[in-house]
Amino acid sequence: MSLSSAARATPALRAQAYKALTSTRAFSATSISSEKTLKDTFADIFPKQAEEIKQFKKEHGKTVIDQLLLEQAYGGMRGIKGIVWEGSVLDPEEGIRFRGRTIPEIKKELPTIGGSSEPVPEALFWLLLTGEVPTESQVKAFSADLASRSEVPEHVLKLLDSLPKDLHPMAQLSIAVNALETESKFAKAYARGVNKKEYWSYTFEDSLDLLGKLPVIASKIYRNIFKDGKICQVDPNADYGKNLAHLLGYTNKDFVDLMRLYLTIHSDHEGGNVSAHTTHLVGSALSSPYLSFAAGMNGLAGPLHGRANQEVLEWLFTFREEVKGDYSKETVEKYLWDTLNGGRVIPGYGHAVLRKTDPRYTAQREFALKHFPDYELFKLVSTIYDVAPKVLTKHGKTKNPWPNVDSHSGVLLQYYGLTEASFYTVLFGVSRAFGVLPQLIIDRAVGAPIERPKSFSTEKFKELVKSIESKK
Ligand SMILES: CC(C)(COP(=O)(O)OP(=O)(O)OC[C@H]1O[C@@H](n2cnc3c(N)ncnc32)[C@H](O)[C@@H]1OP(=O)(O)O)[C@@H](O)C(=O)NCCC(=O)NCCS
């Protein structure tokens, strides 16, 4: 069935999804019917959290929490503590913690669904938004809710069909998400003059609608550019990762598990990275979740950020082409030096905050060791992992010679046949929605103000520095 007809059939799917949800409730009445939905859970929790934040600001608002060096203003604001981000905090040595939990802890503590042996992004979204671990039945119901919101309007599908195939998939994603603005319940409510206390509720609805639609949009982009343009229907009974895999055209059970893991670990990496900060910043002007997220995606598309996963693969392929099967440490080391001496970065290595191997890299390495330890490209990535940190340390520029998340993800996708590297950042983008949208909802719930840091010209900074130094 073509996507257009799938989209037309979606109201029926929607009904089916709700039916599935109801029947799950009937099946396990004690565990589900008495359990709260995500929206109810958040609505119960957030007034207390908002009050705590209010009190905290009132009591400690004037406490000095940082000192600012001139070099930080010129250095990409690195290290300045200026953003509130509830879902996760990144420790330079240990890596990410989602609401206080490391990736190994997430894998142990979050319920899985759909026969998954990996964590699922639906459960992580719940945790990031509420700070609570959902039950398995809550995650199932939430998953069905997302599937029920998957209908993509005809005008967005037509728009995607009209785009040239050589327009980068991330530009296509951004265009499609911007065009979904027609669906924004927040924008309509704002135009009606709704009370600001209700902003979060419309932001919540838009966020879930957007999450529900992203697998269809991502798959449509993939299949338009690389396949026949057709995608299957969203299965109302399948979880998010499975639906995404199937829509892309991949049914392998391990690939489905990979999608669940991938979507979970790429979601959130605290608030200062380009895609998270941009979504938060644009959202602070009360732009809808669609416009805010699309802006974040434009940032994720940069080669120093999300597009690094594409760069890694292209860089590996060039190497493979050059050395014709010689993956010895010596040839890898030479290639690394050639890259550095050519004035390029080693893609997938380094990080603005991390100072150790990224635990998201480790999680993916463990997946590869479990499923395909002898895969040629995995072995190459492992050899690079042996050699690159030493080379980068000797090179002496980067503050972090260790691999980040993007160094590994592409190789996993390659193994299962998803070989089109220019699409990889779109998958990262779908995952990132699970991290940035909870914060957007929280921002609206606590009434976060529009962001407006102060900027100075160099002339003005010189005056400032002169006046400070003259007082010493
Ligand atoms: C991620 C990244 C953008 C962080 O940048 P950063 O915070 O400015 O990093 P550093 O402070 O360590 O940079 C200091 C210097 O080391 C260089 N450097 C950092 N990572 C490097 C790498 N992987 N290869 C070569 N040089 C690197 C920087 O370009 C910078 O050089 P400069 O002084 O000539 O401008 C950077 O490490 C990078 O470009 N990595 C490769 C791209 C990538 O993998 N991105 C995905 C990140 S999740």
Short mmCIF file of C-alpha atoms and ligand atoms in Angstrom, two decimals:
data_model
loop_
_atom_site.label_atom_id
_atom_site.label_comp_id
_atom_site.label_asym_id
_atom_site.label_seq_id
_atom_site.Cartn_x
_atom_site.Cartn_y
_atom_site.Cartn_z
CA MET A 1 0.00 0.00 0.00
CA SER A 2 1.34 3.43 -0.89
CA LEU A 3 1.90 5.89 1.87
CA SER A 4 -0.85 8.18 0.66
CA SER A 5 -3.39 5.41 0.92
CA ALA A 6 -1.91 4.34 4.26
CA ALA A 7 -2.38 7.88 5.44
CA ARG A 8 -5.94 7.93 4.20
CA ALA A 9 -6.60 4.69 6.08
CA THR A 10 -5.17 6.06 9.26
CA PRO A 11 -8.40 7.12 10.97
CA ALA A 12 -9.29 3.42 10.95
CA LEU A 13 -5.84 2.62 12.33
CA ARG A 14 -6.36 5.24 14.93
CA ALA A 15 -9.59 3.59 16.03
CA GLN A 16 -7.82 0.23 15.97
CA ALA A 17 -5.05 1.58 18.16
CA TYR A 18 -7.48 2.90 20.70
CA LYS A 19 -9.30 -0.43 20.59
CA ALA A 20 -6.02 -2.22 21.18
CA LEU A 21 -5.39 0.09 24.07
CA THR A 22 -8.80 -0.59 25.55
CA SER A 23 -8.48 -4.31 25.04
CA THR A 24 -5.08 -4.30 26.80
CA ARG A 25 -6.82 -2.53 29.63
CA ALA A 26 -9.52 -5.18 29.71
CA PHE A 27 -6.89 -7.91 29.59
CA SER A 28 -5.04 -6.61 32.61
CA ALA A 29 -7.65 -4.55 34.32
CA THR A 30 -5.96 -4.34 37.70
CA SER A 31 -2.63 -3.23 36.38
CA ILE A 32 -3.78 -0.87 33.62
CA SER A 33 -7.19 0.59 34.28
CA SER A 34 -6.08 1.80 37.69
CA GLU A 35 -2.84 3.19 36.28
CA LYS A 36 -2.39 6.75 35.24
CA THR A 37 -1.64 7.87 31.71
CA LEU A 38 1.52 9.86 31.07
CA LYS A 39 -0.43 13.11 30.90
CA ASP A 40 -2.21 12.45 34.18
CA THR A 41 1.05 11.43 35.82
CA PHE A 42 2.72 14.64 34.70
CA ALA A 43 -0.29 16.75 35.65
CA ASP A 44 -0.12 15.29 39.17
CA ILE A 45 3.62 15.67 39.54
CA PHE A 46 4.47 18.97 37.97
CA PRO A 47 2.65 21.43 40.30
CA LYS A 48 4.77 20.13 43.19
CA GLN A 49 7.93 20.32 41.10
CA ALA A 50 7.03 23.78 39.84
CA GLU A 51 6.49 24.91 43.43
CA GLU A 52 9.84 23.43 44.49
CA ILE A 53 11.56 25.30 41.66
CA LYS A 54 9.78 28.52 42.65
CA GLN A 55 10.91 28.15 46.25
CA PHE A 56 14.45 27.23 45.20
CA LYS A 57 14.65 30.37 43.04
CA LYS A 58 13.19 32.48 45.83
CA GLU A 59 15.62 31.25 48.48
CA HIS A 60 18.79 30.92 46.41
CA GLY A 61 18.20 33.09 43.37
CA LYS A 62 21.06 35.43 44.23
CA THR A 63 23.65 32.73 44.92
CA VAL A 64 26.67 33.02 42.60
CA ILE A 65 26.89 29.66 40.78
CA ASP A 66 29.58 30.34 38.22
CA GLN A 67 32.29 32.74 37.20
CA LEU A 68 32.71 33.67 33.58
CA LEU A 69 36.01 33.98 31.76
CA LEU A 70 36.42 36.07 28.65
CA GLU A 71 37.68 32.97 26.82
CA GLN A 72 34.34 31.27 27.43
CA ALA A 73 32.50 34.06 25.64
CA TYR A 74 34.79 33.53 22.65
CA GLY A 75 34.90 29.75 23.13
CA GLY A 76 31.36 28.67 22.31
CA MET A 77 30.16 29.38 25.88
CA ARG A 78 31.79 26.09 26.89
CA GLY A 79 31.10 25.14 30.50
CA ILE A 80 28.84 28.10 31.36
CA LYS A 81 26.07 26.88 33.65
CA GLY A 82 23.19 28.80 32.13
CA ILE A 83 20.51 26.32 31.08
CA VAL A 84 18.02 24.39 33.22
CA TRP A 85 17.53 20.86 31.85
CA GLU A 86 15.69 18.38 34.01
CA GLY A 87 15.94 15.11 32.08
CA SER A 88 19.65 14.44 32.07
CA VAL A 89 23.03 15.61 33.29
CA LEU A 90 26.33 14.82 31.59
CA ASP A 91 29.37 14.04 33.71
CA PRO A 92 32.70 14.47 31.87
CA GLU A 93 34.10 11.21 33.25
CA GLU A 94 31.06 9.03 33.71
CA GLY A 95 28.83 10.13 30.82
CA ILE A 96 25.12 10.68 30.70
CA ARG A 97 22.63 10.09 33.52
CA PHE A 98 18.95 10.17 32.64
CA ARG A 99 17.11 11.40 35.75
CA GLY A 100 20.05 10.14 37.76
CA ARG A 101 20.42 6.81 35.96
CA THR A 102 23.37 5.68 33.85
CA ILE A 103 22.81 3.79 30.58
CA PRO A 104 23.51 0.37 32.23
CA GLU A 105 21.03 1.30 34.98
CA ILE A 106 18.44 2.37 32.39
CA LYS A 107 18.87 -1.00 30.71
CA LYS A 108 18.16 -2.75 34.01
CA GLU A 109 15.43 -0.53 35.43
CA LEU A 110 13.18 0.52 32.57
CA PRO A 111 10.46 -1.92 31.52
CA THR A 112 10.78 -3.35 28.03
CA ILE A 113 7.89 -4.10 25.69
CA GLY A 114 7.22 -5.90 22.44
CA GLY A 115 9.60 -8.75 23.28
CA SER A 116 12.52 -6.35 23.35
CA SER A 117 15.81 -7.31 24.94
CA GLU A 118 16.82 -3.64 24.80
CA PRO A 119 15.32 -0.58 26.51
CA VAL A 120 12.55 1.20 24.59
CA PRO A 121 12.41 4.98 23.98
CA GLU A 122 8.77 5.21 25.11
CA ALA A 123 9.84 4.26 28.65
CA LEU A 124 12.70 6.74 28.56
CA PHE A 125 10.40 9.58 27.45
CA TRP A 126 8.17 8.82 30.43
CA LEU A 127 11.14 8.88 32.78
CA LEU A 128 12.57 12.10 31.31
CA LEU A 129 9.26 13.92 31.58
CA THR A 130 8.14 12.75 35.01
CA GLY A 131 11.24 11.47 36.79
CA GLU A 132 9.32 8.25 37.41
CA VAL A 133 9.88 4.77 36.03
CA PRO A 134 6.67 3.66 34.29
CA THR A 135 5.18 0.20 34.59
CA GLU A 136 5.22 -2.10 31.60
CA SER A 137 1.51 -1.61 31.02
CA GLN A 138 1.89 2.17 31.18
CA VAL A 139 4.60 1.98 28.53
CA LYS A 140 2.41 -0.25 26.36
CA ALA A 141 -0.50 2.16 26.60
CA PHE A 142 1.79 5.12 25.84
CA SER A 143 3.24 3.27 22.87
CA ALA A 144 -0.26 2.60 21.50
CA ASP A 145 -1.10 6.26 22.05
CA LEU A 146 1.89 7.32 19.93
CA ALA A 147 0.92 4.86 17.18
CA SER A 148 -2.58 6.32 17.18
CA ARG A 149 -1.12 9.76 16.40
CA SER A 150 0.89 8.64 13.36
CA GLU A 151 -1.29 10.07 10.61
CA VAL A 152 0.70 12.50 8.48
CA PRO A 153 -1.34 15.07 6.57
CA GLU A 154 -1.51 14.73 2.81
CA HIS A 155 0.12 18.12 2.20
CA VAL A 156 3.25 17.03 4.09
CA LEU A 157 3.47 13.78 2.14
CA LYS A 158 3.02 15.63 -1.14
CA LEU A 159 5.65 18.13 -0.09
CA LEU A 160 8.11 15.30 0.59
CA ASP A 161 7.28 13.71 -2.75
CA SER A 162 8.02 17.00 -4.48
CA LEU A 163 11.53 17.39 -3.05
CA PRO A 164 14.57 16.54 -5.18
CA LYS A 165 16.16 13.25 -4.20
CA ASP A 166 19.53 14.92 -3.78
CA LEU A 167 18.23 17.28 -1.10
CA HIS A 168 19.89 16.03 2.09
CA PRO A 169 17.55 13.86 4.22
CA MET A 170 18.01 16.21 7.19
CA ALA A 171 16.85 19.20 5.13
CA GLN A 172 13.83 17.10 4.11
CA LEU A 173 13.13 16.23 7.76
CA SER A 174 13.27 19.87 8.73
CA ILE A 175 10.94 20.90 5.88
CA ALA A 176 8.41 18.18 6.75
CA VAL A 177 8.38 19.00 10.47
CA ASN A 178 7.96 22.72 9.73
CA ALA A 179 5.05 21.89 7.42
CA LEU A 180 3.40 19.96 10.28
CA GLU A 181 2.80 23.35 11.88
CA THR A 182 -0.70 23.11 10.34
CA GLU A 183 -1.40 20.49 13.04
CA SER A 184 -0.20 22.53 16.00
CA LYS A 185 -2.76 22.51 18.80
CA PHE A 186 -0.51 24.84 20.77
CA ALA A 187 -0.42 27.46 18.00
CA LYS A 188 -4.20 27.31 17.61
CA ALA A 189 -4.80 27.51 21.35
CA TYR A 190 -2.40 30.45 21.63
CA ALA A 191 -4.22 32.24 18.80
CA ARG A 192 -7.49 31.67 20.67
CA GLY A 193 -5.94 33.37 23.67
CA VAL A 194 -5.77 30.37 25.98
CA ASN A 195 -4.62 30.92 29.58
CA LYS A 196 -0.85 30.45 29.93
CA LYS A 197 -1.43 27.87 32.67
CA GLU A 198 -2.70 25.57 29.93
CA TYR A 199 0.25 25.99 27.58
CA TRP A 200 1.90 22.81 28.78
CA SER A 201 -1.16 20.71 27.93
CA TYR A 202 -1.18 21.81 24.28
CA THR A 203 2.59 21.48 24.12
CA PHE A 204 2.20 17.95 25.46
CA GLU A 205 -0.36 17.11 22.76
CA ASP A 206 1.78 18.56 19.97
CA SER A 207 4.85 16.76 21.30
CA LEU A 208 3.14 13.39 21.31
CA ASP A 209 1.56 14.03 17.91
CA LEU A 210 4.99 14.90 16.53
CA LEU A 211 6.60 11.82 18.09
CA GLY A 212 3.84 9.67 16.61
CA LYS A 213 4.35 11.10 13.12
CA LEU A 214 8.16 11.04 13.01
CA PRO A 215 8.55 7.34 12.06
CA VAL A 216 6.26 7.87 9.05
CA ILE A 217 8.09 11.03 8.00
CA ALA A 218 11.57 9.54 8.47
CA SER A 219 10.61 6.38 6.59
CA LYS A 220 8.96 8.32 3.81
CA ILE A 221 12.16 10.33 3.34
CA TYR A 222 14.24 7.15 3.35
CA ARG A 223 12.06 5.26 0.94
CA ASN A 224 11.54 8.23 -1.38
CA ILE A 225 15.27 8.80 -1.72
CA PHE A 226 16.63 5.28 -1.66
CA LYS A 227 13.76 2.86 -2.38
CA ASP A 228 10.39 2.85 -4.13
CA GLY A 229 8.74 5.61 -2.10
CA LYS A 230 6.21 3.25 -0.54
CA ILE A 231 5.92 2.45 3.14
CA CYS A 232 3.77 0.01 5.08
CA GLN A 233 1.13 0.97 7.60
CA VAL A 234 1.84 1.76 11.22
CA ASP A 235 0.94 -1.27 13.33
CA PRO A 236 -1.13 -0.03 16.28
CA ASN A 237 -0.02 -3.01 18.35
CA ALA A 238 3.69 -2.62 17.71
CA ASP A 239 6.05 -0.52 19.79
CA TYR A 240 7.81 2.55 18.42
CA GLY A 241 11.12 0.92 17.49
CA LYS A 242 9.42 -1.95 15.73
CA ASN A 243 7.16 0.36 13.77
CA LEU A 244 10.08 2.53 12.71
CA ALA A 245 12.10 -0.51 11.58
CA HIS A 246 9.16 -1.94 9.64
CA LEU A 247 8.27 1.36 8.01
CA LEU A 248 11.87 1.70 6.85
CA GLY A 249 11.52 -1.79 5.38
CA TYR A 250 13.52 -3.85 7.90
CA THR A 251 11.91 -6.75 9.73
CA ASN A 252 14.94 -8.53 11.19
CA LYS A 253 14.27 -9.06 14.91
CA ASP A 254 17.76 -7.96 15.96
CA PHE A 255 17.49 -4.83 13.82
CA VAL A 256 14.23 -4.00 15.60
CA ASP A 257 16.07 -4.36 18.90
CA LEU A 258 18.84 -2.16 17.57
CA MET A 259 16.28 0.53 16.71
CA ARG A 260 14.95 0.41 20.28
CA LEU A 261 18.43 0.75 21.74
CA TYR A 262 19.44 3.40 19.20
CA LEU A 263 16.36 5.54 19.84
CA THR A 264 16.86 5.29 23.59
CA ILE A 265 20.53 6.18 23.82
CA HIS A 266 20.56 9.00 21.23
CA SER A 267 17.63 10.80 22.84
CA ASP A 268 19.00 13.14 25.47
CA HIS A 269 22.46 14.48 26.28
CA GLU A 270 21.64 17.38 28.60
CA GLY A 271 20.63 20.82 27.37
CA GLY A 272 23.73 22.56 26.03
CA ASN A 273 24.29 20.57 22.84
CA VAL A 274 23.25 22.34 19.64
CA SER A 275 20.02 20.43 18.90
CA ALA A 276 18.76 20.44 22.49
CA HIS A 277 19.69 24.04 23.14
CA THR A 278 18.18 25.20 19.83
CA THR A 279 14.88 23.43 20.46
CA HIS A 280 14.77 24.93 23.96
CA LEU A 281 15.77 28.40 22.74
CA VAL A 282 13.25 28.56 19.90
CA GLY A 283 10.60 27.07 22.20
CA SER A 284 11.28 29.84 24.71
CA ALA A 285 9.75 32.29 22.20
CA LEU A 286 6.57 30.14 22.43
CA SER A 287 7.07 28.77 18.93
CA SER A 288 5.19 25.49 18.65
CA PRO A 289 6.91 22.13 19.30
CA TYR A 290 6.97 21.58 15.52
CA LEU A 291 8.84 24.81 14.78
CA SER A 292 11.10 24.41 17.81
CA PHE A 293 12.03 20.83 17.01
CA ALA A 294 12.59 21.60 13.31
CA ALA A 295 15.04 24.31 14.37
CA GLY A 296 16.84 21.78 16.57
CA MET A 297 17.05 19.43 13.60
CA ASN A 298 18.77 22.09 11.52
CA GLY A 299 21.45 22.14 14.21
CA LEU A 300 21.67 18.36 14.43
CA ALA A 301 22.37 18.35 10.68
CA GLY A 302 25.79 19.96 11.22
CA PRO A 303 28.89 17.76 10.76
CA LEU A 304 30.28 18.65 14.18
CA HIS A 305 27.04 17.48 15.78
CA GLY A 306 24.61 14.79 14.55
CA ARG A 307 25.90 14.53 11.03
CA ALA A 308 29.17 13.16 12.43
CA ASN A 309 27.58 9.67 12.14
CA GLN A 310 27.44 10.11 8.35
CA GLU A 311 30.97 11.57 8.28
CA VAL A 312 32.31 8.56 10.18
CA LEU A 313 30.98 6.15 7.59
CA GLU A 314 32.22 8.16 4.64
CA TRP A 315 35.62 8.44 6.28
CA LEU A 316 35.68 4.66 6.93
CA PHE A 317 34.70 3.90 3.34
CA THR A 318 37.46 6.10 1.97
CA PHE A 319 39.90 4.23 4.20
CA ARG A 320 38.54 0.84 3.10
CA GLU A 321 38.88 1.89 -0.51
CA GLU A 322 42.48 3.04 -0.02
CA VAL A 323 43.87 0.08 1.94
CA LYS A 324 42.06 -2.78 0.19
CA GLY A 325 41.55 -4.97 3.26
CA ASP A 326 44.71 -4.08 5.18
CA TYR A 327 43.23 -3.04 8.53
CA SER A 328 46.46 -3.33 10.47
CA LYS A 329 47.13 -0.89 13.29
CA GLU A 330 49.92 0.66 11.19
CA THR A 331 47.66 1.52 8.24
CA VAL A 332 44.94 2.80 10.60
CA GLU A 333 47.49 4.99 12.37
CA LYS A 334 48.75 6.37 9.06
CA TYR A 335 45.21 7.17 7.93
CA LEU A 336 44.50 8.95 11.20
CA TRP A 337 47.61 11.09 10.80
CA ASP A 338 46.80 11.78 7.14
CA THR A 339 43.37 13.01 8.22
CA LEU A 340 44.78 15.23 10.96
CA ASN A 341 47.62 16.53 8.79
CA GLY A 342 45.06 17.36 6.13
CA GLY A 343 43.50 19.79 8.61
CA ARG A 344 40.42 17.64 9.23
CA VAL A 345 38.92 16.28 12.42
CA ILE A 346 38.69 12.55 13.16
CA PRO A 347 34.91 12.12 12.94
CA GLY A 348 33.33 10.36 15.91
CA TYR A 349 36.12 11.35 18.30
CA GLY A 350 36.22 14.18 20.80
CA HIS A 351 33.46 15.84 22.78
CA ALA A 352 32.68 19.24 24.21
CA VAL A 353 31.94 17.83 27.68
CA LEU A 354 32.98 14.16 27.87
CA ARG A 355 36.54 13.25 28.80
CA LYS A 356 36.22 9.45 28.57
CA THR A 357 34.76 6.91 26.14
CA ASP A 358 31.10 7.81 25.63
CA PRO A 359 28.91 5.20 27.38
CA ARG A 360 26.63 5.41 24.33
CA TYR A 361 29.61 4.14 22.32
CA THR A 362 30.09 1.34 24.84
CA ALA A 363 26.40 0.34 24.69
CA GLN A 364 26.65 0.04 20.91
CA ARG A 365 29.93 -1.84 21.12
CA GLU A 366 28.29 -4.33 23.49
CA PHE A 367 25.44 -4.77 21.01
CA ALA A 368 27.94 -5.51 18.22
CA LEU A 369 29.92 -7.92 20.41
CA LYS A 370 26.69 -9.76 21.17
CA HIS A 371 25.33 -9.92 17.63
CA PHE A 372 28.22 -9.79 15.15
CA PRO A 373 31.66 -9.80 16.78
CA ASP A 374 33.33 -10.92 13.54
CA TYR A 375 31.83 -8.31 11.22
CA GLU A 376 34.58 -6.73 9.14
CA LEU A 377 33.55 -3.09 9.73
CA PHE A 378 33.09 -3.68 13.46
CA LYS A 379 36.62 -5.05 13.64
CA LEU A 380 37.88 -1.96 11.83
CA VAL A 381 36.03 0.31 14.27
CA SER A 382 37.56 -1.66 17.14
CA THR A 383 41.06 -1.24 15.70
CA ILE A 384 40.45 2.50 15.37
CA TYR A 385 39.34 2.51 19.03
CA ASP A 386 42.71 0.93 19.91
CA VAL A 387 44.75 3.41 17.90
CA ALA A 388 42.93 6.77 17.66
CA PRO A 389 43.07 7.86 21.34
CA LYS A 390 46.88 7.52 21.31
CA VAL A 391 47.18 9.40 18.01
CA LEU A 392 44.84 12.17 19.13
CA THR A 393 46.70 12.48 22.43
CA LYS A 394 50.01 12.78 20.57
CA HIS A 395 48.43 15.29 18.18
CA GLY A 396 47.73 17.28 21.32
CA LYS A 397 44.78 19.42 20.32
CA THR A 398 41.53 17.76 21.35
CA LYS A 399 40.67 17.79 25.05
CA ASN A 400 39.01 14.40 24.65
CA PRO A 401 40.73 11.73 22.53
CA TRP A 402 37.96 9.16 23.14
CA PRO A 403 35.14 8.06 20.82
CA ASN A 404 31.64 9.51 21.01
CA VAL A 405 28.26 8.03 20.08
CA ASP A 406 28.62 8.75 16.35
CA SER A 407 31.76 6.71 16.02
CA HIS A 408 29.82 3.46 16.31
CA SER A 409 26.21 3.85 15.25
CA GLY A 410 26.70 3.68 11.48
CA VAL A 411 28.51 0.36 11.58
CA LEU A 412 25.57 -1.28 13.35
CA LEU A 413 23.17 0.01 10.70
CA GLN A 414 25.52 -1.14 7.93
CA TYR A 415 25.50 -4.68 9.28
CA TYR A 416 21.73 -4.95 8.90
CA GLY A 417 21.76 -3.50 5.39
CA LEU A 418 20.76 0.09 6.12
CA THR A 419 23.78 1.31 4.22
CA GLU A 420 22.71 4.80 3.14
CA ALA A 421 24.89 6.90 5.45
CA SER A 422 23.30 10.24 4.53
CA PHE A 423 20.12 9.01 6.23
CA TYR A 424 21.76 8.24 9.57
CA THR A 425 21.30 11.67 11.10
CA VAL A 426 17.54 11.42 10.49
CA LEU A 427 17.45 8.40 12.81
CA PHE A 428 19.41 10.42 15.35
CA GLY A 429 16.81 13.17 14.89
CA VAL A 430 13.87 10.87 15.56
CA SER A 431 15.60 9.78 18.74
CA ARG A 432 16.42 13.32 19.80
CA ALA A 433 12.70 14.11 19.84
CA PHE A 434 12.44 11.78 22.86
CA GLY A 435 14.94 13.96 24.73
CA VAL A 436 14.09 17.52 23.79
CA LEU A 437 10.29 17.39 23.80
CA PRO A 438 9.96 16.45 27.50
CA GLN A 439 11.96 19.57 28.39
CA LEU A 440 9.78 21.71 26.13
CA ILE A 441 6.70 20.47 28.01
CA ILE A 442 8.42 21.17 31.35
CA ASP A 443 9.45 24.65 30.14
CA ARG A 444 5.83 25.48 29.39
CA ALA A 445 4.64 23.92 32.65
CA VAL A 446 6.98 26.03 34.77
CA GLY A 447 6.54 29.14 32.62
CA ALA A 448 10.18 29.36 31.54
CA PRO A 449 10.99 32.83 30.19
CA ILE A 450 12.18 33.73 26.72
CA GLU A 451 15.97 33.23 26.49
CA ARG A 452 17.94 36.40 26.05
CA PRO A 453 21.60 36.31 27.11
CA LYS A 454 23.65 39.49 26.78
CA SER A 455 26.07 39.90 23.90
CA PHE A 456 28.93 42.40 23.58
CA SER A 457 31.05 43.55 20.66
CA THR A 458 34.82 42.99 20.96
CA GLU A 459 35.16 46.73 21.48
CA LYS A 460 32.74 46.57 24.40
CA PHE A 461 34.46 43.48 25.82
CA LYS A 462 37.78 45.37 25.65
CA GLU A 463 36.27 48.23 27.64
CA LEU A 464 34.89 45.77 30.18
CA VAL A 465 38.20 43.93 30.57
CA LYS A 466 40.09 47.22 30.87
CA SER A 467 37.81 48.49 33.58
CA ILE A 468 37.96 45.17 35.52
CA GLU A 469 41.74 44.94 35.25
CA SER A 470 42.26 48.57 36.28
CA LYS A 471 40.53 47.81 39.60
CA LYS A 472 42.96 44.96 40.47
C1 LIG B 1 32.80 17.26 19.19
C2 LIG B 1 33.68 18.46 18.94
C3 LIG B 1 32.95 19.41 17.98
C4 LIG B 1 33.90 19.17 20.26
O1 LIG B 1 34.58 20.37 19.98
P1 LIG B 1 35.37 21.15 21.12
O2 LIG B 1 34.60 21.16 22.37
O3 LIG B 1 35.75 22.48 20.54
O4 LIG B 1 36.63 20.21 21.32
P2 LIG B 1 38.06 20.60 21.93
O5 LIG B 1 37.96 21.68 22.95
O6 LIG B 1 38.68 19.32 22.34
O7 LIG B 1 38.81 21.22 20.65
C5 LIG B 1 40.12 21.70 20.75
C6 LIG B 1 40.81 21.51 19.44
O8 LIG B 1 40.90 20.10 19.15
C7 LIG B 1 40.36 19.85 17.88
N1 LIG B 1 39.66 18.57 17.89
C8 LIG B 1 38.61 18.22 18.66
N2 LIG B 1 38.18 16.99 18.32
C9 LIG B 1 38.98 16.58 17.30
C10 LIG B 1 39.00 15.43 16.50
N3 LIG B 1 38.10 14.45 16.64
N4 LIG B 1 39.94 15.35 15.55
C11 LIG B 1 40.85 16.32 15.38
N5 LIG B 1 40.86 17.46 16.09
C12 LIG B 1 39.93 17.59 17.05
C13 LIG B 1 39.34 20.96 17.67
O9 LIG B 1 39.02 21.10 16.29
C14 LIG B 1 40.06 22.14 18.25
O10 LIG B 1 41.01 22.56 17.31
P3 LIG B 1 41.29 24.14 17.08
O11 LIG B 1 41.88 24.61 18.37
O12 LIG B 1 42.23 24.17 15.94
O13 LIG B 1 39.98 24.78 16.78
C15 LIG B 1 35.04 18.02 18.36
O14 LIG B 1 35.63 17.09 19.23
C16 LIG B 1 34.94 17.43 16.97
O15 LIG B 1 34.97 18.18 15.99
N6 LIG B 1 34.83 16.06 16.85
C17 LIG B 1 34.63 15.43 15.58
C18 LIG B 1 33.18 15.56 15.15
C19 LIG B 1 32.28 14.68 15.99
O16 LIG B 1 32.57 13.52 16.23
N7 LIG B 1 31.15 15.26 16.42
C20 LIG B 1 30.15 14.52 17.20
C21 LIG B 1 30.12 14.96 18.61
S1 LIG B 1 29.03 13.98 19.59
#
